[in-house]
Amino acid sequence: MKSTSKEIRSHCAVNYGVEIFGDRWSLLIIRDIVFAGKKTYGEFLKSEEGIATNVLASRLAFLEQQGILSRAPSPDDRRKDFYTLTEKGLDLIPIVLNIVLWSAKHDAKSYVLRSKEFVARLSRSPAQVGEEVKALVRNGGCMFPDGKE
């Protein structure tokens, strides 16, 4: 896990972003919240990429320490914690959406190509879609609640 006590290598804008959210697991956790509505450790663990339990625990803790995620006990089961994006985390949604557009363009097998209407709308109005998705996630929703990207 990246420690919050270590110094940032440089304050280059790209480096700062990469050090905070630029590893694959952090972006996939954010993806799971935004697109699939996942909220718990167990839900994140079930993602098809197969994250190791220790890696997931450290990434969740790091993202919480960095102010990207907040954690609260589940109202239904106090043994589970719910993870949600903070405002700082919500500000990453446009970045994730740009990755989606890039992948749709360069990966002929990208799952998002199943949602041609979404890709077309995102291509036409990325800022508007980004704000709509931020509002949706801020209010507890997700892009594909049925699990079909």
Coordinates of C-alpha atoms in Angstrom, one line a residue:
M1 CA 0.0 0.0 0.0
K2 CA 1.2 3.5 -0.7
S3 CA 1.8 5.3 2.6
T4 CA 0.3 8.7 3.2
S5 CA 3.4 9.7 5.2
K6 CA 5.7 9.3 2.2
E7 CA 6.5 12.4 0.2
I8 CA 5.1 12.8 -3.3
R9 CA 7.9 12.3 -5.8
S10 CA 7.2 15.6 -7.5
H11 CA 4.3 18.0 -7.7
C12 CA 4.0 17.6 -11.5
A13 CA 0.2 17.4 -12.0
V14 CA 0.5 14.1 -13.9
N15 CA 2.7 12.5 -11.2
Y16 CA 0.4 13.6 -8.4
G17 CA -2.6 12.0 -10.0
V18 CA -0.7 8.8 -10.8
E19 CA 0.5 8.5 -7.2
I20 CA -3.0 9.1 -5.8
F21 CA -5.3 7.2 -8.1
G22 CA -3.2 5.9 -11.0
D23 CA -2.8 2.3 -10.2
R24 CA -5.1 -0.2 -11.8
W25 CA -6.8 -1.4 -8.6
S26 CA -7.8 2.1 -7.5
L27 CA -9.3 2.9 -10.9
L28 CA -11.2 -0.4 -10.9
I29 CA -12.6 0.3 -7.5
I30 CA -13.8 3.7 -8.7
R31 CA -15.2 2.0 -11.8
D32 CA -17.1 -0.5 -9.7
I33 CA -18.7 2.2 -7.7
V34 CA -19.6 4.4 -10.7
F35 CA -20.7 1.7 -13.2
A36 CA -21.9 -1.2 -11.0
G37 CA -22.9 0.5 -7.8
K38 CA -20.7 -1.7 -5.7
K39 CA -20.3 -0.5 -2.1
T40 CA -18.8 -3.3 0.1
Y41 CA -15.6 -5.1 0.3
G42 CA -17.3 -8.4 -0.7
E43 CA -18.8 -6.8 -3.8
F44 CA -15.4 -5.4 -4.9
L45 CA -13.8 -8.8 -4.3
K46 CA -16.2 -10.3 -6.8
S47 CA -15.0 -8.2 -9.8
E48 CA -13.8 -10.2 -12.7
E49 CA -10.2 -9.0 -12.5
G50 CA -9.6 -11.0 -9.4
I51 CA -8.1 -8.6 -6.9
A52 CA -6.3 -10.2 -4.0
T53 CA -7.9 -9.7 -0.6
N54 CA -4.8 -8.0 0.9
V55 CA -4.5 -5.7 -2.1
L56 CA -8.2 -4.7 -2.0
A57 CA -8.0 -3.9 1.7
S58 CA -4.9 -1.8 1.3
R59 CA -6.3 0.1 -1.8
L60 CA -9.6 0.8 0.1
A61 CA -7.7 2.1 3.1
F62 CA -5.4 4.2 0.9
L63 CA -8.2 5.8 -1.1
E64 CA -10.0 6.6 2.2
Q65 CA -6.8 8.1 3.6
Q66 CA -6.5 10.2 0.5
G67 CA -10.1 11.5 0.7
I68 CA -11.2 9.7 -2.5
L69 CA -13.6 7.3 -0.6
S70 CA -15.5 7.5 2.6
R71 CA -16.5 4.5 4.7
A72 CA -19.5 4.1 6.9
P73 CA -21.2 1.1 8.5
S74 CA -24.0 -0.4 6.4
P75 CA -27.4 0.6 7.9
D76 CA -28.7 -3.0 7.4
D77 CA -25.6 -5.0 8.6
R78 CA -23.3 -3.1 11.0
R79 CA -20.6 -5.8 10.2
K80 CA -20.3 -4.4 6.7
D81 CA -18.9 -1.1 5.6
F82 CA -20.2 0.9 2.7
Y83 CA -17.7 2.8 0.6
T84 CA -18.8 5.8 -1.4
L85 CA -17.0 8.4 -3.4
T86 CA -16.3 11.8 -1.7
E87 CA -16.5 15.0 -3.7
K88 CA -12.8 14.6 -4.4
G89 CA -13.5 11.1 -5.7
L90 CA -16.5 12.2 -7.7
D91 CA -14.2 14.6 -9.5
L92 CA -12.4 11.6 -10.9
I93 CA -15.5 10.5 -12.9
P94 CA -14.7 12.6 -16.0
I95 CA -11.3 11.0 -16.1
V96 CA -12.8 7.5 -15.9
L97 CA -15.3 8.5 -18.6
N98 CA -12.4 9.6 -20.9
I99 CA -10.7 6.3 -20.3
V100 CA -14.0 4.7 -21.4
L101 CA -14.0 6.7 -24.6
W102 CA -10.4 5.8 -25.3
S103 CA -11.1 2.1 -24.7
A104 CA -14.2 2.2 -26.9
K105 CA -12.0 3.6 -29.7
H106 CA -9.1 1.3 -29.3
D107 CA -10.5 -2.0 -27.9
A108 CA -12.8 -3.7 -30.4
K109 CA -13.9 -6.1 -27.6
S110 CA -14.6 -3.4 -25.0
Y111 CA -17.8 -4.1 -23.0
V112 CA -18.9 -0.5 -23.3
L113 CA -19.4 -1.1 -27.1
R114 CA -22.6 -3.0 -26.0
S115 CA -23.9 0.4 -25.0
K116 CA -23.5 2.3 -28.3
E117 CA -26.0 5.0 -27.3
F118 CA -24.1 5.8 -24.2
V119 CA -20.7 5.9 -26.1
A120 CA -22.3 8.2 -28.7
R121 CA -23.7 10.5 -26.1
L122 CA -20.5 10.6 -24.1
S123 CA -18.6 11.4 -27.3
R124 CA -20.9 14.3 -28.1
S125 CA -21.1 15.8 -24.6
P126 CA -18.4 14.5 -22.3
A127 CA -18.7 17.4 -19.8
Q128 CA -22.5 17.2 -19.6
V129 CA -22.5 13.4 -19.2
G130 CA -19.7 13.7 -16.6
E131 CA -21.8 16.1 -14.5
E132 CA -24.9 13.8 -14.9
V133 CA -22.9 10.8 -13.8
K134 CA -21.5 12.7 -10.8
A135 CA -25.0 13.7 -9.7
L136 CA -26.2 10.1 -10.1
V137 CA -23.4 8.6 -8.1
R138 CA -23.5 11.4 -5.5
N139 CA -27.2 10.3 -4.9
G140 CA -26.3 6.7 -4.5
G141 CA -27.0 5.5 -8.1
C142 CA -24.8 4.0 -10.7
M143 CA -24.5 3.8 -14.5
F144 CA -25.5 0.2 -15.1
P145 CA -27.4 -1.1 -12.1
D146 CA -28.3 -4.3 -13.8
G147 CA -24.6 -5.1 -14.2
K148 CA -24.5 -4.8 -17.9
E149 CA -22.0 -2.2 -19.1

